[in-house]
Short mmCIF file of C-alpha atoms in Angstrom, two decimals:
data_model
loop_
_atom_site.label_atom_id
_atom_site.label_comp_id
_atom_site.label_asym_id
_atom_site.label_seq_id
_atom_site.Cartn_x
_atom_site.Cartn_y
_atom_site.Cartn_z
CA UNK A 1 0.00 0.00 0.00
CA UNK A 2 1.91 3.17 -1.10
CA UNK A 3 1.80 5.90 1.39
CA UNK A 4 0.63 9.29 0.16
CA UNK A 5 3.10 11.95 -0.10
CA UNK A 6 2.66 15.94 -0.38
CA UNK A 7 5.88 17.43 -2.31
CA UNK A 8 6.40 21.23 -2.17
CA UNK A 9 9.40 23.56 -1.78
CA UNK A 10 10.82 24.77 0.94
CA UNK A 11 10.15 28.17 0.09
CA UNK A 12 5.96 27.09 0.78
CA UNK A 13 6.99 25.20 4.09
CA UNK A 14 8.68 27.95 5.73
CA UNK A 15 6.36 30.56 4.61
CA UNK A 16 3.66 28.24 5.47
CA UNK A 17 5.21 27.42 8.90
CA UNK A 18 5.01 31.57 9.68
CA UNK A 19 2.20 32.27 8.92
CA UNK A 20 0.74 29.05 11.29
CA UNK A 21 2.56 30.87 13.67
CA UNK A 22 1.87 34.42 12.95
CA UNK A 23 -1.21 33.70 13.11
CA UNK A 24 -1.58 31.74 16.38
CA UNK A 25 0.64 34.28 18.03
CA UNK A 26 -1.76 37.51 16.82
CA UNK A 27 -4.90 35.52 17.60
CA UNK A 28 -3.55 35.23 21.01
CA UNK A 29 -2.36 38.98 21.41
CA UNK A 30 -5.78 39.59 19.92
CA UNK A 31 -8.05 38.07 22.56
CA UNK A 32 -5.57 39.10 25.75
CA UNK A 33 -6.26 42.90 24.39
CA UNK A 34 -9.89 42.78 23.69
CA UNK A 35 -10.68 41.08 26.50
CA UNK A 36 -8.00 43.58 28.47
CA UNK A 37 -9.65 46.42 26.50
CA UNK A 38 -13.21 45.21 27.33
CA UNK A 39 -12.81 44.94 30.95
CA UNK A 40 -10.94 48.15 31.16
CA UNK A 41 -14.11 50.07 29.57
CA UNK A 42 -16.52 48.15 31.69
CA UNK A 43 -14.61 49.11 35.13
CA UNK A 44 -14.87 52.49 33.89
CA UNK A 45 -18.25 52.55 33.03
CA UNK A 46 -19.42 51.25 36.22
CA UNK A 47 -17.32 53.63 37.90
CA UNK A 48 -19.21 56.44 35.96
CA UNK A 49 -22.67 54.77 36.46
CA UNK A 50 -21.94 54.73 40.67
CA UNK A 51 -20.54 58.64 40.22
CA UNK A 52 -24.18 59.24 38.81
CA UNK A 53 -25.88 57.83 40.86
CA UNK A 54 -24.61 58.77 43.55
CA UNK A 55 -24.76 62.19 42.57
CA UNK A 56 -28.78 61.61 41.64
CA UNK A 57 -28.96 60.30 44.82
CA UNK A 58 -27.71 63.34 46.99
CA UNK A 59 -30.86 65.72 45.04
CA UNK A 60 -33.26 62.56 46.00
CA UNK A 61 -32.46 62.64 49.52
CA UNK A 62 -33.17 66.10 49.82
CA UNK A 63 -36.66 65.81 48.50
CA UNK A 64 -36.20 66.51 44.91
CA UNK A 65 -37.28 64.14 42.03
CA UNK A 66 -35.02 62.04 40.26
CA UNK A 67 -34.04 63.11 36.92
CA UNK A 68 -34.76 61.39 33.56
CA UNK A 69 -32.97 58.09 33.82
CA UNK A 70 -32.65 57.54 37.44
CA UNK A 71 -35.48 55.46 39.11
CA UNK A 72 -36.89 54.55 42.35
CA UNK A 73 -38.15 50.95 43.43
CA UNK A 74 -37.00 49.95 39.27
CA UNK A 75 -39.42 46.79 38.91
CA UNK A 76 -36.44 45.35 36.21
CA UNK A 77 -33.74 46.04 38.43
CA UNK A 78 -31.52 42.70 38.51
CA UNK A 79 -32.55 40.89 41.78
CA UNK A 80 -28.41 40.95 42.95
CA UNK A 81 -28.17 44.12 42.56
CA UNK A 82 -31.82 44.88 44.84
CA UNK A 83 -30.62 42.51 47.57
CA UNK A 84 -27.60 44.43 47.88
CA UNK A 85 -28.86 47.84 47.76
CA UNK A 86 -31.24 46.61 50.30
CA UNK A 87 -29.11 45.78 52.84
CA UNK A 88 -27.41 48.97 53.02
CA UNK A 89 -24.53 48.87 49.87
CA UNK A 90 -24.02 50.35 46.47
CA UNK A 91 -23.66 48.31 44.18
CA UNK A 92 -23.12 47.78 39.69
CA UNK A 93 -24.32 45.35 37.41
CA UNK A 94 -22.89 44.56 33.87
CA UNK A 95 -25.71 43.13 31.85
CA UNK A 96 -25.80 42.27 27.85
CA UNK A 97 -28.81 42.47 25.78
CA UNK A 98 -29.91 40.93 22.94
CA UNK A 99 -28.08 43.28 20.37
CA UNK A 100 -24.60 42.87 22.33
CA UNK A 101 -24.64 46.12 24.09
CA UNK A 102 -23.39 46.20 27.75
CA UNK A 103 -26.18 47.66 30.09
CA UNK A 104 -24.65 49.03 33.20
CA UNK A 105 -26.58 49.49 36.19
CA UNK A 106 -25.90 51.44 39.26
CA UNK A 107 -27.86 51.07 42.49
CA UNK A 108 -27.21 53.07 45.98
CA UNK A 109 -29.92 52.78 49.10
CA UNK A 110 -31.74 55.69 49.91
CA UNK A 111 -32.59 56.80 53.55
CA UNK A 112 -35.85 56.61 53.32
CA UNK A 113 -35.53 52.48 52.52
CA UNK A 114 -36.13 52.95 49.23
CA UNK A 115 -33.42 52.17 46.09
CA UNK A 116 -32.32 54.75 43.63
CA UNK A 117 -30.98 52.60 39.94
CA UNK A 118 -29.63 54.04 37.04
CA UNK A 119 -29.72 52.10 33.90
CA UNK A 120 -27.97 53.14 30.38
CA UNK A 121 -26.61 51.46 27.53
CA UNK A 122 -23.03 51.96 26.76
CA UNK A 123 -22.87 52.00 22.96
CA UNK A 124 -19.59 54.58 22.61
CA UNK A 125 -18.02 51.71 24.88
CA UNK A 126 -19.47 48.46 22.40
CA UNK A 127 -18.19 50.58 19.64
CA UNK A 128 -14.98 51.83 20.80
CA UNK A 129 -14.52 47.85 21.07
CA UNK A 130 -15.81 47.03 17.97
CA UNK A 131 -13.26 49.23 16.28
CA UNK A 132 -10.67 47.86 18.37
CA UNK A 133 -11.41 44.35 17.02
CA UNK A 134 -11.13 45.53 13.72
CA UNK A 135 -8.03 47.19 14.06
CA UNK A 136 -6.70 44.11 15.56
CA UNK A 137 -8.09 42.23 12.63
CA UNK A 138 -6.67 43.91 10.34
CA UNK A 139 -3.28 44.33 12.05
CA UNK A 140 -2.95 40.44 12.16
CA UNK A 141 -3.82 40.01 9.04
CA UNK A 142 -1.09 42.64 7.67
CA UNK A 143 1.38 40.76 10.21
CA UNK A 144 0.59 37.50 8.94
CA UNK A 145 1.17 38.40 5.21
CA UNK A 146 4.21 40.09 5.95
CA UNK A 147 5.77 37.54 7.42
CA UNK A 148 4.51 34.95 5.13
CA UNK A 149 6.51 36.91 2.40
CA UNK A 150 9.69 37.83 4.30
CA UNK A 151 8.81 33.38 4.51
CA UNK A 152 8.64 33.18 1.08
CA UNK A 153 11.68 35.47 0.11
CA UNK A 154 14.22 33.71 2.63
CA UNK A 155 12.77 30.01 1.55
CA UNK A 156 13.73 31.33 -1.86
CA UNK A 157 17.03 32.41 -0.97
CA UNK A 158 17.75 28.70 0.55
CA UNK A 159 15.73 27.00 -2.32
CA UNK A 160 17.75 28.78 -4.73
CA UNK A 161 21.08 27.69 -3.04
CA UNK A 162 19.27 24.46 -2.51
CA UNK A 163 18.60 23.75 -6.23
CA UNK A 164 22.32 24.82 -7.37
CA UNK A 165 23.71 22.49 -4.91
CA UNK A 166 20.97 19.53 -6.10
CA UNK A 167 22.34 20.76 -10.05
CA UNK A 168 25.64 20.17 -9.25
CA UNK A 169 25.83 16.85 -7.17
CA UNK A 170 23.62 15.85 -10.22
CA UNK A 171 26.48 16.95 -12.59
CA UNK A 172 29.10 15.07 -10.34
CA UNK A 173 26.88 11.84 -10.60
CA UNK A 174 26.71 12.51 -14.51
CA UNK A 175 30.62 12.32 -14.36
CA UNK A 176 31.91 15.13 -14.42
CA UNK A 177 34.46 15.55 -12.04
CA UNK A 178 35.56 19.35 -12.22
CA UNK A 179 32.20 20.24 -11.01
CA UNK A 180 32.20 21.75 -6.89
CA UNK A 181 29.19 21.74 -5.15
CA UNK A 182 30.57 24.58 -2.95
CA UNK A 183 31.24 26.78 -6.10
CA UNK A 184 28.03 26.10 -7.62
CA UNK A 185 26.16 27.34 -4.59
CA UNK A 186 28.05 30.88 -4.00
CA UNK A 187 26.35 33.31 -2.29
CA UNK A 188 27.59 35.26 0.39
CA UNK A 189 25.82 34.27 3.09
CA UNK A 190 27.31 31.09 4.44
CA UNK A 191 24.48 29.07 6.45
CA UNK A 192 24.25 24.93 6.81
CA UNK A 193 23.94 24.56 3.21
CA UNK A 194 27.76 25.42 2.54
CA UNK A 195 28.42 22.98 5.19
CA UNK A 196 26.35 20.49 3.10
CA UNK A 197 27.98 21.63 -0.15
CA UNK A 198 31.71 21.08 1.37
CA UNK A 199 30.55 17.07 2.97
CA UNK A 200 28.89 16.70 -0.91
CA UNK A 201 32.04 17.24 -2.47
CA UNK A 202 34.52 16.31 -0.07
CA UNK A 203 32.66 12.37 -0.46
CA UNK A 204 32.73 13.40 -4.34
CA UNK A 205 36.16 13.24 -4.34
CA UNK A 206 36.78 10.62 -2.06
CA UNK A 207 34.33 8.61 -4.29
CA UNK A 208 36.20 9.50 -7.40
CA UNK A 209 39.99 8.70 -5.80
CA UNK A 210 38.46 5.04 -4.73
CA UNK A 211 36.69 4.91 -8.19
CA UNK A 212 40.42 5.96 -10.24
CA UNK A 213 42.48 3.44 -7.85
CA UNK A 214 40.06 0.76 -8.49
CA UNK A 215 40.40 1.43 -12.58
CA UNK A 216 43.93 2.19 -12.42
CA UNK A 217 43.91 -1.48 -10.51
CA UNK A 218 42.09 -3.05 -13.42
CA UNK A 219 43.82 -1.46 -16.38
CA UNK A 220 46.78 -2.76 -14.79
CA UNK A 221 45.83 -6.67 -14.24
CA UNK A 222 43.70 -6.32 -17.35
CA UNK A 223 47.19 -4.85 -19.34
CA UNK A 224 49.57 -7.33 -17.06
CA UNK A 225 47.08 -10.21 -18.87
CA UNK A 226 47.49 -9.03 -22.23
CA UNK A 227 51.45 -10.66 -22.46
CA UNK A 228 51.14 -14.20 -20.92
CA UNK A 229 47.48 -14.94 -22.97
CA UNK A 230 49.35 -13.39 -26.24
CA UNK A 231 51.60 -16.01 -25.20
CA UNK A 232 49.10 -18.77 -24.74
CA UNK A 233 47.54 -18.01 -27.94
CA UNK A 234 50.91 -18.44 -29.84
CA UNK A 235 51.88 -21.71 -27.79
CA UNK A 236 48.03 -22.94 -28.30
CA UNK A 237 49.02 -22.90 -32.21
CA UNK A 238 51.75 -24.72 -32.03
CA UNK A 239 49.51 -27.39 -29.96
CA UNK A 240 48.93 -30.58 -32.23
CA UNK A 241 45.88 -30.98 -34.13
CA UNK A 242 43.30 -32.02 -31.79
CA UNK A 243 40.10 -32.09 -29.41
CA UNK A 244 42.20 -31.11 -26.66
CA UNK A 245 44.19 -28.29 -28.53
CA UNK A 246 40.29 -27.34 -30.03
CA UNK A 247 39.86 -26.53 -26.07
CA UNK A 248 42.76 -24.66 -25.30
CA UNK A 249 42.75 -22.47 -28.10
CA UNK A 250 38.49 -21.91 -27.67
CA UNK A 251 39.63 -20.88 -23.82
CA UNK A 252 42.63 -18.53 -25.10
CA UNK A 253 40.56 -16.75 -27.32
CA UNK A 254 37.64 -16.55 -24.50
CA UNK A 255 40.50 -15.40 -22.20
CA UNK A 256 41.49 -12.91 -24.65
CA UNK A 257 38.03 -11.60 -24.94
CA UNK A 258 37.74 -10.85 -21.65
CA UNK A 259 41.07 -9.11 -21.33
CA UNK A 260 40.31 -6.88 -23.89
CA UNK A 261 37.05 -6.47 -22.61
CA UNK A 262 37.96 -5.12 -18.89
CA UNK A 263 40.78 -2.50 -21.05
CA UNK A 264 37.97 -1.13 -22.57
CA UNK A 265 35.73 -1.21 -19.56
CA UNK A 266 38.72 0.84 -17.92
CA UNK A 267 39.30 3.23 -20.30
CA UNK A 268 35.44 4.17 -20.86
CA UNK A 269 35.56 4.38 -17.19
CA UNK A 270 38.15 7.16 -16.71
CA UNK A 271 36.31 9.72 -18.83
CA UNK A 272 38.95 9.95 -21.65
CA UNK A 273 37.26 9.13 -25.00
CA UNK A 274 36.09 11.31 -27.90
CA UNK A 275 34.19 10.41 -30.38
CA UNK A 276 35.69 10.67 -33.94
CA UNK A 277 32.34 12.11 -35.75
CA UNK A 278 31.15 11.69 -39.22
CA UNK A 279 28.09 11.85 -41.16
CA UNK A 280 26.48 8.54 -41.41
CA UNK A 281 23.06 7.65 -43.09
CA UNK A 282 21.86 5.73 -39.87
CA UNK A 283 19.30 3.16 -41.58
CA UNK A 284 21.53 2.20 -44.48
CA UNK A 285 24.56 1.68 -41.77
CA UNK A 286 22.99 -0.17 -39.39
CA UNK A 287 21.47 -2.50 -41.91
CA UNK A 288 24.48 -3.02 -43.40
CA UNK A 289 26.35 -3.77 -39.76
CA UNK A 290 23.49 -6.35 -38.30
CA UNK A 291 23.86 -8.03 -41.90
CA UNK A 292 27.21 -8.83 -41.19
CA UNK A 293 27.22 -9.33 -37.45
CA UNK A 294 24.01 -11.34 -37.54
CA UNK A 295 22.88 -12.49 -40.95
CA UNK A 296 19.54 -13.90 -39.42
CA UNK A 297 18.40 -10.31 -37.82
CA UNK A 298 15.82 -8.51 -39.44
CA UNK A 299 15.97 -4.91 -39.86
CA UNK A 300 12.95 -2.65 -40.36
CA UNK A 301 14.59 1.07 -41.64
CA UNK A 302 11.08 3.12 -41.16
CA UNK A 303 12.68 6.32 -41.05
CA UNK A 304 16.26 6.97 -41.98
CA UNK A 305 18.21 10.48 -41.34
CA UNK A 306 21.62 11.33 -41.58
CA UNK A 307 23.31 11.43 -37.98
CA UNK A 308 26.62 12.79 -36.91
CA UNK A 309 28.16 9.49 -34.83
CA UNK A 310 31.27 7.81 -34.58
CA UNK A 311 30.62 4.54 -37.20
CA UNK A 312 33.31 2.70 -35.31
CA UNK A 313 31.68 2.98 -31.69
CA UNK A 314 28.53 2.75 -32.90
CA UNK A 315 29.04 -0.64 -34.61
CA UNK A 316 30.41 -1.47 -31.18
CA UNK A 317 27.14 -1.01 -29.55
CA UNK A 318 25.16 -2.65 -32.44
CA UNK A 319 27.55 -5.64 -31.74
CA UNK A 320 26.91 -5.96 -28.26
CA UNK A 321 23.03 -5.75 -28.21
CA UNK A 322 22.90 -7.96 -30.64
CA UNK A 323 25.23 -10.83 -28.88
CA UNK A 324 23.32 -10.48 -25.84
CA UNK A 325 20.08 -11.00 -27.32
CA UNK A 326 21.35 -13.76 -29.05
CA UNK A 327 23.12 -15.02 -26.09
CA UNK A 328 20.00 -14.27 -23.64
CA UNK A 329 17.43 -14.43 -25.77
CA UNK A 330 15.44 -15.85 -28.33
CA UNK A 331 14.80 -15.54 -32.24
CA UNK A 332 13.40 -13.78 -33.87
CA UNK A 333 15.98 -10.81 -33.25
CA UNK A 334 14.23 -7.46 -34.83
CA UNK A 335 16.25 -4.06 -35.19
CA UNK A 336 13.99 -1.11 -36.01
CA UNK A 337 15.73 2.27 -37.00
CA UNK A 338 13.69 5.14 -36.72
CA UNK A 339 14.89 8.64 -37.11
CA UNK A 340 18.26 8.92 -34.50
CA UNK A 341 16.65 5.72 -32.45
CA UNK A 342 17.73 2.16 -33.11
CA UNK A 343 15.60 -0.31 -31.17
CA UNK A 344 16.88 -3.88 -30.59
CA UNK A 345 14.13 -6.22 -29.67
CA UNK A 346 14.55 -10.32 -29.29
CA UNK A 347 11.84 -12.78 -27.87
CA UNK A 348 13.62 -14.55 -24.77
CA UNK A 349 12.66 -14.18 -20.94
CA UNK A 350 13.25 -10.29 -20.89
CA UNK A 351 15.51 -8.52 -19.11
CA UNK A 352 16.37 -9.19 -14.92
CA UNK A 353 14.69 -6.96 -12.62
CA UNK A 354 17.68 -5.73 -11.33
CA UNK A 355 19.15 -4.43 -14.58
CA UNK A 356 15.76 -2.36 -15.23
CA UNK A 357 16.36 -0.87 -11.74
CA UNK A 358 19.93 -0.24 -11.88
CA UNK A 359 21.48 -0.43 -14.99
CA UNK A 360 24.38 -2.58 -16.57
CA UNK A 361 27.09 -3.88 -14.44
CA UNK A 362 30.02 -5.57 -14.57
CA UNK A 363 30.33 -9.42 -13.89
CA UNK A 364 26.63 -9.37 -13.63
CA UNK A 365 24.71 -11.18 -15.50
CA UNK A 366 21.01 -12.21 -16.04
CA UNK A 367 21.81 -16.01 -16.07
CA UNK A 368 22.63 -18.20 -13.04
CA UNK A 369 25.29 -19.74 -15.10
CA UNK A 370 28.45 -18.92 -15.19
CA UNK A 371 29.77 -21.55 -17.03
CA UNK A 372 31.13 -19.96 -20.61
CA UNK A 373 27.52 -17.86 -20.89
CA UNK A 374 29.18 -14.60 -20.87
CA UNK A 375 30.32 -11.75 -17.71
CA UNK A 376 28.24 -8.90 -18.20
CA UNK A 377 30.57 -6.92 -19.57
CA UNK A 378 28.73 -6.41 -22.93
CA UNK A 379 25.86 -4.12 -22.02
CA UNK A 380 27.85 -2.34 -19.69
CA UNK A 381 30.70 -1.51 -22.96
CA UNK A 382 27.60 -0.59 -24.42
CA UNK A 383 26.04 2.12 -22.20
CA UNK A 384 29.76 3.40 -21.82
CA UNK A 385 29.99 3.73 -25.42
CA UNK A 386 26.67 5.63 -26.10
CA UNK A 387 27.83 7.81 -23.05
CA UNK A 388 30.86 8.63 -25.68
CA UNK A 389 28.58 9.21 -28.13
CA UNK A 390 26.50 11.40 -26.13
CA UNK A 391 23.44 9.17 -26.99
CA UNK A 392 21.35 7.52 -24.16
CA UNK A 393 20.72 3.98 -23.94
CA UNK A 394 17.56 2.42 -22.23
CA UNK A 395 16.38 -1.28 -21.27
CA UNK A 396 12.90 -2.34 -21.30
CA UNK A 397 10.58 -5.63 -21.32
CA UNK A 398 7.50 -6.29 -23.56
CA UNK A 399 4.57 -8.19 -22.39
CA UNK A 400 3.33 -11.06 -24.50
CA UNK A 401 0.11 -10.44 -26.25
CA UNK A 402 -3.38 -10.98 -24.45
CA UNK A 403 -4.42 -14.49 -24.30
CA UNK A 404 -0.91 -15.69 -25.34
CA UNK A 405 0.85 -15.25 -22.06
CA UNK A 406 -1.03 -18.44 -20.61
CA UNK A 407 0.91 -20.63 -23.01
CA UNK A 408 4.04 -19.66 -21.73
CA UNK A 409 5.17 -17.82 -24.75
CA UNK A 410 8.15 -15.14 -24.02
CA UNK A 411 7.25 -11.70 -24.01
CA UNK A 412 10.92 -9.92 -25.01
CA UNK A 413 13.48 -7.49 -23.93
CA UNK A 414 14.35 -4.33 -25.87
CA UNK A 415 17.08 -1.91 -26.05
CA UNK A 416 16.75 1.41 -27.14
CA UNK A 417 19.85 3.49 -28.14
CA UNK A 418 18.43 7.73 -28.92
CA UNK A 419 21.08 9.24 -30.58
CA UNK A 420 21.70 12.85 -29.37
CA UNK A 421 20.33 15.51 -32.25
CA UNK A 422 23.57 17.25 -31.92
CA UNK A 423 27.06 15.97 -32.08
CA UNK A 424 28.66 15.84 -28.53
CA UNK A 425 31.35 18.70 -29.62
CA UNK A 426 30.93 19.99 -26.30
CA UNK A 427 32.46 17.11 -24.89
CA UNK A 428 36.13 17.52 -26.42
CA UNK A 429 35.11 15.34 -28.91
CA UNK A 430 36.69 15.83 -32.76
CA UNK A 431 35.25 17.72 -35.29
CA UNK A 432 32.80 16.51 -37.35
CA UNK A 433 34.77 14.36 -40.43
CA UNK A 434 32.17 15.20 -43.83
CA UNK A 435 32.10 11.60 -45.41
CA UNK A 436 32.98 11.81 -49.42
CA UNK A 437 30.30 10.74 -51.48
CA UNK A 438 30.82 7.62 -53.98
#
């Protein structure tokens, strides 16, 4: 069951992560200053309800009428308030109405036993707090968009950085070894991704010293081989006539194979072939090269165009998928050319699982055995070549037809070389060589 992911930049995540907490910290601020502001105004308006009635209250007790506002014996004064006036205190009472308004009430005992109240609506208070909650509003909002942007520019900042460094470790896994993570990145801020950008290319080039020892290693044996089986090959010769010398000499040459084989390996491996370029009608030439390497291979030529390629390394790639279809396989062998792409399809078990995921490798093959079948050295010349060539080579499987799968028939393997549309000049490679016509 695949678990779902969310992918977005960094840029969104930090601007994302202050604004969640912009906006909890405003909210926050918000409700400790209304509710600071509304209390304030409340303790004030009771405080000027009391001073007025208070004041009423002095005129009452000296016989005059209350004025316009002020009542005695208030049927809908709250019952709290009446029980304290009652017994002898003054007393307020914050009440809210339907609308929201804050009623204050004021209540002082008279002499006489009766209770003096004084009820009004505080709308300039609701108001003045109603304005404040818009300003606050308003303010957060401001708050939380600014910061979401000053977010947004400093995620950029480190996405940007982010990016260059991803570029270049890219580049450095592409081969190309004069690439620095560390320059790529510049900048002159120095934060954790310069730190990241130093351990990236400090393992780079530990990775490509262990990679160069380990060719240099090979080359050697592989070179160190090339005498004594030269040898064996000229002593095999001399061997009588024979089943025995038919072995020796069959082993030599297999020896040989191989020898050459792990040079080449070597040498595609240190990055130092070019391409010697010429203009080659791509249909007619691979035709031509899978009728002599494979007589029994058909070729279908639906599009032909004129590519600039080196004939020699090409062949060398045409060789090689077609021996390990043959060698893997099964017949028929079909080679479509179609434009710059050259597909190489057999009908055998497909290819392993492993090289779909991975790629070629050396010594690896897709059979379990490993006696004379071959040491996976032929797709991996292969890729290295078209890496030469600046052309990208591919592996895929084909599934059997509907209805024909059930009767155990193979469904295929395929190899697709895409020639690049431009010559790899870029590379160092040699000019491009016009081929004379006739």
């Amino acid at each position: 069951m695949r678990r779902f992911t969310l992918r977005t930049g960094i840029r969104w995540k930090i601007a994302l992560a202050i604004a969640a907490v912009g906006t909890l910290i405003t909210v926050a601020l918000s409700l400790v200053v209304h509710s600071a502001a509304r209390t304030s105004m409340l303790e004030n308006a009771r405080e000027t309800q009391l001073d007025r009635v208070q004041f009423i209250s002095r005129n009452a007790d000296a016989g005059r009428k209350p004025p316009m506002g002020a009542k005695l014996n208030d049927p809908e004064l709250p019952n709290d308030l009446r029980e304290k006036a009652r017994s002898g205190r003054r007393g307020t009472y914050i009440q809210e109405n339907p609308r929201g308004l804050p009623e204050v009430w004021a209540a002082v005992p008279l002499g006489n036993g009766q209770v003096l109240s004084l009820h009004t609506q505080f709308r300039e208070s609701a108001n003045m707090v109603r304005d404040l909650d818009r300003a606050l509003v308003v303010g957060s909002l401001a708050a939380v968009i600014a910061g979401s942007a000053l977010g947004v520019l400093i995620g950029g900042q480190i996405s940007r950085r982010l990016r260059k460094a991803a570029a270049a470790a890219q580049r450095v896994a592409h081969g190309d070894p004069d690439v620095r993570v560390r320059d790529a990145v510049g900048g002159v801020v120095r934060d954790e991704t310069d730190d990241l950008a130093r351990a990236v290319d400090a393992m780079a080039d530990t990775l490509q010293q262990r990679l160069e020892a380990e060719r240099r290693v090979t080359a050697d044996i592989a070179h160190e081989l090339r005498t004594p089986v030269t040898g064996l090959l000229t002593a095999a010769e001399l061997l009588p006539p024979g089943r025995p010398t038919e072995l020796v000499r069959d082993r030599a040459q297999a020896l040989r194979a191989l020898v050459e084989d792990v040079l080449e390996v070597a040498r595609l491996d240190s990055a130092s072939e070019r391409a010697e370029l010429q203009d080659v009608a791509l249909g007619e030439f691979v035709s031509r090269r899978v009728t002599s390497l494979m007589p029994e291979a058909s070729v279908r030529v639906v599009a032909d165009e004129v590519v600039s390629t080196d004939p020699r390394r090409l062949e060398r790639i045409l060789g090689n998928l077609l021996a390990n279809a043959a060698r893997y396989g099964r017949a028929p062998i079909q080679v479509d050319v179609e434009g710059r792409v050259v597909r190489v399809r057999d009908h055998g078990p497909g290819f392993p699982e492993a090289l779909l995921r991975e790629g070629p490798s050396r010594f690896r093959t897709g059979s379990t055995d490993r006696a004379g079948v071959g040491h996976g050295l032929g797709l991996t010349i292969a890729e290295g070549q078209a890496r030469v060539l600046g052309a990208r080579l591919t592996f895929r499987n084909v599934a059997a037809p509907c209805g024909v799968e059930r009767q155990g028939a193979a469904a295929g393997a395929v190899a697709v070389l895409w020639l690049p549309e431009h010559a790899p000049t870029a590379t160092g490679s040699f000019p491009v060589i016009k081929v004379p016509q006739g």
